[in-house]
XYZ file of C-alpha atoms in Angstrom:
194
model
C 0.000 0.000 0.000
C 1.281 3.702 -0.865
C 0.898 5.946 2.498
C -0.514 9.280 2.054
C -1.724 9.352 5.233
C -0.331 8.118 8.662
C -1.401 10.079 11.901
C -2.820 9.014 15.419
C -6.274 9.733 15.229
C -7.071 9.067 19.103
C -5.873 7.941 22.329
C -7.883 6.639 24.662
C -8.479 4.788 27.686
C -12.729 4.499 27.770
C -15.164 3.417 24.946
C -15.981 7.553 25.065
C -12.841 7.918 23.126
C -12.600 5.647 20.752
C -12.987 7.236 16.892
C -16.742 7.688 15.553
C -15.428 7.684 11.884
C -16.148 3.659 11.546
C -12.946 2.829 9.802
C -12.188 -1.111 9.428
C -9.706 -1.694 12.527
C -6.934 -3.587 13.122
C -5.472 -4.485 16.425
C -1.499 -5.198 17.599
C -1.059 -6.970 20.113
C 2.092 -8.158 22.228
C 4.344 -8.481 25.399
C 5.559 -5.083 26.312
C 8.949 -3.890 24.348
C 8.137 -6.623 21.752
C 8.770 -4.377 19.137
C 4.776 -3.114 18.370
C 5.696 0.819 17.894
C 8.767 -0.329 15.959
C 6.531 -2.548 13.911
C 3.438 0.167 13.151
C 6.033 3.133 12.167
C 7.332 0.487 9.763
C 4.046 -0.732 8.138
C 2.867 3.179 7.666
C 6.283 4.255 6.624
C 6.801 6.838 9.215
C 9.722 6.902 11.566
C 7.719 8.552 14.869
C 4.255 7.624 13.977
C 4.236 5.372 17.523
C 6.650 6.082 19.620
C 9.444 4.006 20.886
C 11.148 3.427 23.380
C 14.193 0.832 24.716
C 12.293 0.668 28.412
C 9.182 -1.310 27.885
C 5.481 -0.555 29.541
C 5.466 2.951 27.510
C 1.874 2.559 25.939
C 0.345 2.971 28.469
C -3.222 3.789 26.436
C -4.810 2.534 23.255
C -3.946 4.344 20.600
C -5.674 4.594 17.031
C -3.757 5.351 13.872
C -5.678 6.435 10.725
C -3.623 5.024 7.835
C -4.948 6.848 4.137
C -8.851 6.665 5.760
C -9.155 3.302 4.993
C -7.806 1.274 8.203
C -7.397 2.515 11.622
C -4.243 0.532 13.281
C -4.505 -0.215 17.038
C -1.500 -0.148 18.967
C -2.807 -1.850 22.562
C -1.052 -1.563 25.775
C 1.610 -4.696 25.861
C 1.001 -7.017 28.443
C 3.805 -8.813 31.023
C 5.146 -5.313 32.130
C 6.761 -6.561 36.079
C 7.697 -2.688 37.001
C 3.656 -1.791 37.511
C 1.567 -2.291 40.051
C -1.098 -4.826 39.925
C -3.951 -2.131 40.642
C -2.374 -0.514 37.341
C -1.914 -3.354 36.043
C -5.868 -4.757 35.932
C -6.791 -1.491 34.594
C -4.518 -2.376 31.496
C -6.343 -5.791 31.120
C -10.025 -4.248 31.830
C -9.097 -1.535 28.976
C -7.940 -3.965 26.587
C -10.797 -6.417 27.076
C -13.288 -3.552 26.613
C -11.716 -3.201 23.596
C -10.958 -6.306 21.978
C -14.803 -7.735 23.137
C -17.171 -4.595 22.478
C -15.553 -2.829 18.924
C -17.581 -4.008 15.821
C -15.193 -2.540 13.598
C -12.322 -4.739 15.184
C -11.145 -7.214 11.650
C -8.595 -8.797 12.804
C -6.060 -8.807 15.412
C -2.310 -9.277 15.019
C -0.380 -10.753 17.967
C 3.112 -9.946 18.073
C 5.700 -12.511 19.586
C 10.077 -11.850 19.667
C 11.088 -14.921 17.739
C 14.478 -15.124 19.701
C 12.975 -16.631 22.289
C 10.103 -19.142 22.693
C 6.834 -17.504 24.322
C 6.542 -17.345 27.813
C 3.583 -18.137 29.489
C 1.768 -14.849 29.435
C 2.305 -15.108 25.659
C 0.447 -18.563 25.761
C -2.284 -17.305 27.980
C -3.217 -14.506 25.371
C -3.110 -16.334 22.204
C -5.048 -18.869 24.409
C -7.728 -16.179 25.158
C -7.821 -14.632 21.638
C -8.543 -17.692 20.313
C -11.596 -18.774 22.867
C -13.329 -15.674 21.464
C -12.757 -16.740 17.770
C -10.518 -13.830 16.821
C -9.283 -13.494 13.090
C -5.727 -13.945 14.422
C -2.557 -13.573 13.023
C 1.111 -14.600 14.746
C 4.436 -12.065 13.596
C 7.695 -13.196 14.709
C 9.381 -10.083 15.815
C 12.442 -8.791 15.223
C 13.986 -11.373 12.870
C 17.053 -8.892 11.976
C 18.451 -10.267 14.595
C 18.402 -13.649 13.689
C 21.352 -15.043 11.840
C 19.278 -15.796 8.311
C 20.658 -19.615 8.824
C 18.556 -20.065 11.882
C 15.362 -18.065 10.926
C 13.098 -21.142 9.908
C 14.521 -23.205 12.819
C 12.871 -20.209 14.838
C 10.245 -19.546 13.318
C 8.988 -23.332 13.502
C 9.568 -23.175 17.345
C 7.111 -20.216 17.514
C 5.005 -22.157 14.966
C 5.117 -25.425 17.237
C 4.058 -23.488 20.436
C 1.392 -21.681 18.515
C 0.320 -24.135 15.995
C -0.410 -21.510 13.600
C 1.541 -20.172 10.794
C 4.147 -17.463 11.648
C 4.801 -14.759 9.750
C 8.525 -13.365 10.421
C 9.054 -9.245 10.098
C 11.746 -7.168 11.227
C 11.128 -3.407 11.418
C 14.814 -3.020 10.428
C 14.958 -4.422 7.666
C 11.076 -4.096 6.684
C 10.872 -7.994 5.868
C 7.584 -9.425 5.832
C 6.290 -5.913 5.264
C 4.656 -7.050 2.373
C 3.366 -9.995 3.203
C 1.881 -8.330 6.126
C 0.343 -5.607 4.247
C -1.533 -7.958 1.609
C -2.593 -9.917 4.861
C -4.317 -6.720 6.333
C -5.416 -5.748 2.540
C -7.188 -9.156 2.288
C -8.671 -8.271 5.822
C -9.898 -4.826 5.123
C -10.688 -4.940 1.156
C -14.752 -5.968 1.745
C -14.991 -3.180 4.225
C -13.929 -0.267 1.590
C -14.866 -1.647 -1.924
């Protein structure tokens, strides 16, 4: 897709503030500093759209990004953040489940997973819970720049395995698997704006 257009259209933290314009959304979702921001400014082609940051638990609220007024990207608080309390941190969860269970225009959701490392539990327990409530779901290995190219698929089978769905690897560096992942959310959004 060409950007024109790539700005946050809203932040919020209550279904008040979500955008009114009905725009097909789609949400990102992942452990906290797995590389979401880094991901979105890639896919819109901006280098501060979302910002990021090296100390993880910085979105801290969902935010909405209006890509050429025909899909609004949600960047959702990551999850797994130990430096917050656990008053803060059941607000997160409550915000995020508001989200993810009440917005009609929700199309899909991508869940974002570092494929260095195996998931950890909390990773399980989400994909788990996404997939109870019959989510159009979607797995991207993270940050495969910094993966030796010679032990890529070996990785990405492991998150595969643990998943048992396909993986789709991206780096944010490089910007492979942007394409793949853009067709994927074209293919998603397409019956919404034709």
């Amino acid at each position: 897709m060409n950007i024109v257009k790539a700005e946050l259209a809203a932040t919020a933290v209550k279904r008040e503030q979500y955008p009114t314009d009905g725009l097909p959304e789609i949400a990102f979702v992942g452990k906290s500093n797995v590389g979401k921001s880094s991901l979105l400014n890639a896919m819109a082609a901006r280098k501060r759209l979302a910002r990021t940051s090296s100390s993880p638990g910085k979105t801290r609220t969902i935010n909405f990004f209006n890509i050429n007024d025909q899909v609004m990207f949600v960047d959702l608080p990551g999850y797994g953040y130990a430096k917050i309390s656990r008053s803060v941190s059941r607000k997160w969860g409550q915000m995020v489940e508001t989200y993810l269970l009440h917005r009609r225009q929700l199309l899909g959701i991508f869940m974002l997973s570092d494929i260095r490392h195996e998931p950890s539990a909390m990773d399980l327990q989400m994909f788990e819970w996404l997939k109870h409530y019959d989510f159009d779901l979607t797995v991207i290995g993270t940050k495969s720049d910094k993966l030796k190219r010679s032990v890529l698929p070996k990785h990405t089978k492991i998150l595969r395995q643990a998943y048992e769905v396909e993986v789709l690897p991206f780096s944010a560096e490089t910007l492979a698997g942007r394409e793949e992942l853009w067709s994927l959310i074209e293919d998603k959004i397409s019956p919404q704006i034709l």
